[in-house]
Coordinates of C-alpha atoms in Angstrom, one line a residue:
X17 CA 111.1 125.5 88.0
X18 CA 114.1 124.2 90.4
X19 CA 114.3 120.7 89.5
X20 CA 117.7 120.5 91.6
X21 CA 115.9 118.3 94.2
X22 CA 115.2 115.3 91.2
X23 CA 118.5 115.7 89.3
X24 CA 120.1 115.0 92.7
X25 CA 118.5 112.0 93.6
X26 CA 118.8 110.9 90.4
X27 CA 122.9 111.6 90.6
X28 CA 122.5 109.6 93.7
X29 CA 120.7 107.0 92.7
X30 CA 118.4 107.3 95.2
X31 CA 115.7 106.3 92.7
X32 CA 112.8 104.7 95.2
X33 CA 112.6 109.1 96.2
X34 CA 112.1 110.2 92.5
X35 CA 108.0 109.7 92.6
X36 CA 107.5 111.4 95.6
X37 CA 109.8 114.3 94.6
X38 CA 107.9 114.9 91.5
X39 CA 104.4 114.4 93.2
X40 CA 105.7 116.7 95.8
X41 CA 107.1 119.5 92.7
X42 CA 103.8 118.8 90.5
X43 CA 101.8 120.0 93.7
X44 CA 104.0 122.8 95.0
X45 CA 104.1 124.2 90.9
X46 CA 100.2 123.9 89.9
X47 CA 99.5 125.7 93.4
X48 CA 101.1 128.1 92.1
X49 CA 99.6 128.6 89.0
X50 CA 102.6 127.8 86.8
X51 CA 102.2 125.8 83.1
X52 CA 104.6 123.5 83.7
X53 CA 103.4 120.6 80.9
X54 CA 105.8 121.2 78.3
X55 CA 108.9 121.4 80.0
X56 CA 107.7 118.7 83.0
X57 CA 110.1 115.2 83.4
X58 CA 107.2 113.2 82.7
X59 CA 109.2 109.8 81.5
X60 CA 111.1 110.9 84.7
X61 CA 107.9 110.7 87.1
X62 CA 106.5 107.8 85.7
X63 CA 109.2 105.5 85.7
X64 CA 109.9 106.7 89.0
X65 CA 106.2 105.3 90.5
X66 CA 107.2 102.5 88.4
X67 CA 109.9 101.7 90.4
X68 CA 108.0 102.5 93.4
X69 CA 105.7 99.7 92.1
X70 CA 103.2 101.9 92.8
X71 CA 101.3 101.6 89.5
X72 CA 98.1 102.6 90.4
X73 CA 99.8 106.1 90.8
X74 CA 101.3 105.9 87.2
X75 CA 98.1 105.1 85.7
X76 CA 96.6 108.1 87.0
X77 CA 99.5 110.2 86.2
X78 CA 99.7 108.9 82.9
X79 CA 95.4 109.8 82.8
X80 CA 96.6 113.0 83.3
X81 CA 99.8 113.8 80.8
X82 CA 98.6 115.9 77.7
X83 CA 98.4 113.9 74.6
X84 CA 100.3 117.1 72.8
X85 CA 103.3 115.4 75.4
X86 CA 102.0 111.8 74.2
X87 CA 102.8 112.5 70.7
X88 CA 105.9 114.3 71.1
X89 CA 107.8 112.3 73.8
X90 CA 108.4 108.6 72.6
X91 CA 110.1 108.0 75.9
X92 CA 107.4 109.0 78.2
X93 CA 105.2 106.7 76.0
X94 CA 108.3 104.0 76.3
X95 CA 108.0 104.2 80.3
X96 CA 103.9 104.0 79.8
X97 CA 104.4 100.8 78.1
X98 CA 106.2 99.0 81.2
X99 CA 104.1 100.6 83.1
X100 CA 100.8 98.7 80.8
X101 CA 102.3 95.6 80.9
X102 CA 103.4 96.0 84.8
X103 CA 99.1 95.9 85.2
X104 CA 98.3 93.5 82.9
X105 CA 100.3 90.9 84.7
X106 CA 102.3 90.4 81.3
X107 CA 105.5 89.1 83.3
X108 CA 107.2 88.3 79.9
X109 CA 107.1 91.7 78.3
X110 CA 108.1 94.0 80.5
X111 CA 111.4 93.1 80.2
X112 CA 110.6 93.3 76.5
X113 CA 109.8 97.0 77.4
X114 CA 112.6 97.7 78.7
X115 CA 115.1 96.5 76.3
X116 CA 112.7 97.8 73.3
X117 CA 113.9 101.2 73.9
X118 CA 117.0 103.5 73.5
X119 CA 116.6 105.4 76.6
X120 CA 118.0 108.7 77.0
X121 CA 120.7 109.3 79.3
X122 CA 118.8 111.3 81.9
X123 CA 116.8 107.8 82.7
X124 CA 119.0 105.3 81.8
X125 CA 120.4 104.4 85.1
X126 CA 116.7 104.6 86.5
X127 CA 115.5 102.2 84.0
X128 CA 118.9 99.5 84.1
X129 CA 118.2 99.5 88.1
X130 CA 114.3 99.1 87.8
X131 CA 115.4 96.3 85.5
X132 CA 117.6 94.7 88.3
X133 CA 115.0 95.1 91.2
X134 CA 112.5 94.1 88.2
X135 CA 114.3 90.6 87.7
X136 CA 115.3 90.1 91.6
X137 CA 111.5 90.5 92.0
X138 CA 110.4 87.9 89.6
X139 CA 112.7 85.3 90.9
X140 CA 111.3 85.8 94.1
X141 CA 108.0 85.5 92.5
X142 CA 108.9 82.4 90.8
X143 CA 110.6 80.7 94.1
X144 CA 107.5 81.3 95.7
X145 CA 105.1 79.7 93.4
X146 CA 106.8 77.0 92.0
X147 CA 108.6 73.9 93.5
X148 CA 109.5 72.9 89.4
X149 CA 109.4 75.5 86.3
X150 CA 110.9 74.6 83.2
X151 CA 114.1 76.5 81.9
X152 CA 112.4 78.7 78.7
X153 CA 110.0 79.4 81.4
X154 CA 111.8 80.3 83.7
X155 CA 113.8 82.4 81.5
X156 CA 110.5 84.0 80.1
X157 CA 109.6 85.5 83.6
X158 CA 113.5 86.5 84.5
X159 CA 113.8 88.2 80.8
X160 CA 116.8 86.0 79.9
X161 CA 118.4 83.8 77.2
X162 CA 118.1 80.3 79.1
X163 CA 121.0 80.2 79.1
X164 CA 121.5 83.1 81.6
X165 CA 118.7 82.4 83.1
X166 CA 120.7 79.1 84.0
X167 CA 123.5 80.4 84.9
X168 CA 121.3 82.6 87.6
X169 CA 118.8 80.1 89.2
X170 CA 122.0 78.2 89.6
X171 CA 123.6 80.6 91.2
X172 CA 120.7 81.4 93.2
X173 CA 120.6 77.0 94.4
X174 CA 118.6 76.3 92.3
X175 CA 119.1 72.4 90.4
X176 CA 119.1 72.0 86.7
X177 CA 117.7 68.1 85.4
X178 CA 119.7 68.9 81.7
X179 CA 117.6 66.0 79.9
X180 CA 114.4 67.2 80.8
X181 CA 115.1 71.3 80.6
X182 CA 113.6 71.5 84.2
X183 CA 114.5 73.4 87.1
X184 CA 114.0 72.1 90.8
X185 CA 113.1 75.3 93.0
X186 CA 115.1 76.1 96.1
X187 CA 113.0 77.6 98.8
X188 CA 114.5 80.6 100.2
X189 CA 114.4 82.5 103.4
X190 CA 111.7 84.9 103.4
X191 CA 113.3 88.0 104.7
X192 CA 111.2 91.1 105.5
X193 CA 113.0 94.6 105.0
X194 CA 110.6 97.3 106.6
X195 CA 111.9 100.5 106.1
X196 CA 110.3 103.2 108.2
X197 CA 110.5 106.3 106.4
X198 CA 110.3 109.5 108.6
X199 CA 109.2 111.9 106.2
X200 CA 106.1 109.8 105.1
X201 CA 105.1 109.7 108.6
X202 CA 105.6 113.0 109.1
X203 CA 103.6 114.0 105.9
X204 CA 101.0 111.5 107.2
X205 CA 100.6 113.2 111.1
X206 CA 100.1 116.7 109.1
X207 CA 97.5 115.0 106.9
X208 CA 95.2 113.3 109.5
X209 CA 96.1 116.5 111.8
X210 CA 94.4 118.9 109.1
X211 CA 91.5 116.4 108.6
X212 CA 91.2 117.0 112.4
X213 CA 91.2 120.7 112.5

């Protein structure tokens, strides 16, 4: 099995490619006819639809990993636990997954920039919903001490009323980042062009 295409983006940080890779791989080797379960990057795959925030597909794969694999891979279970809490709306302990874990190297970098996307996402979340939040709040959601969480809503413009432990919310620029990606397109024209045919 040439996993050369994964352990590159992974090198590269591309991380947002790594579900769609393995998707791709998982197809391309069980059309074959291949037993791929005990040596596949499962932790790998599923923190990488995790990043995608496409949970729905991690809940399937997950459906489908062998509970032999389940039993022997804590990590793979590790990355199935943010992935739990990503569903359940359980904000707070996600991060909680995340830093409950000694991840191994391969995923490390994966799971410290999921983590940074993870908080980013949260304070968006949280400048969206909120005009006031107070500070242990606050630092619930961003999976902080207070004080860092502090530190970052203040950095961010936000204003901090030290007597009350509140935090006024700045309202920031909705910006929209649409990213057309050619290859899903393409994969997408093929699709509706062999439902067609």
């Amino acid at each position: 099995m040439d996993f050369g295409d994964l352990k590159e983006a992974l090198a590269s940080q591309s991380y947002g490619q790594i579900a769609d890779i393995c998707d791709h791989l998982m197809l391309q080797v069980a059309a074959e006819g291949v037993a791929f379960q005990e040596e596949w990057p499962y932790a790998i795959h599923l923190l990488g639809h995790i990043y995608a925030d496409d949970i729905n597909s991690a809940r399937f794969l997950w459906k489908s990993i062998p509970s032999s694999i389940k039993e022997s891979q804590p990590e793979v279970v590790a990355a199935w636990k943010i992935g739990q809490h990503l569903w359940t709306r359980d904000y707070a302990a996600v991060h909680e997954a995340i830093c409950g874990f000694d991840w191994s190297q391969e995923v490390r970098g994966l799971v410290a920039s999921f983590a940074e996307q993870y908080t980013k996402r949260m304070f968006r979340l949280l400048s969206s919903a909120y005009s006031t939040i107070s500070l242990q709040d606050a630092a619930l959601f961003l999976g902080m001490s207070e004080d860092d969480a502090a530190n970052y809503v203040l950095q961010q413009g936000w204003d901090f009323d030290p007597t009350s432990r509140m935090l006024t919310v700045k309202q920031q620029q909705a910006v929209t980042d649409q990213k057309l990606d050619p290859s899903k397109l393409q994969r997408l024209t093929e699709y509706v062009f062999q439902l067609e045919h």
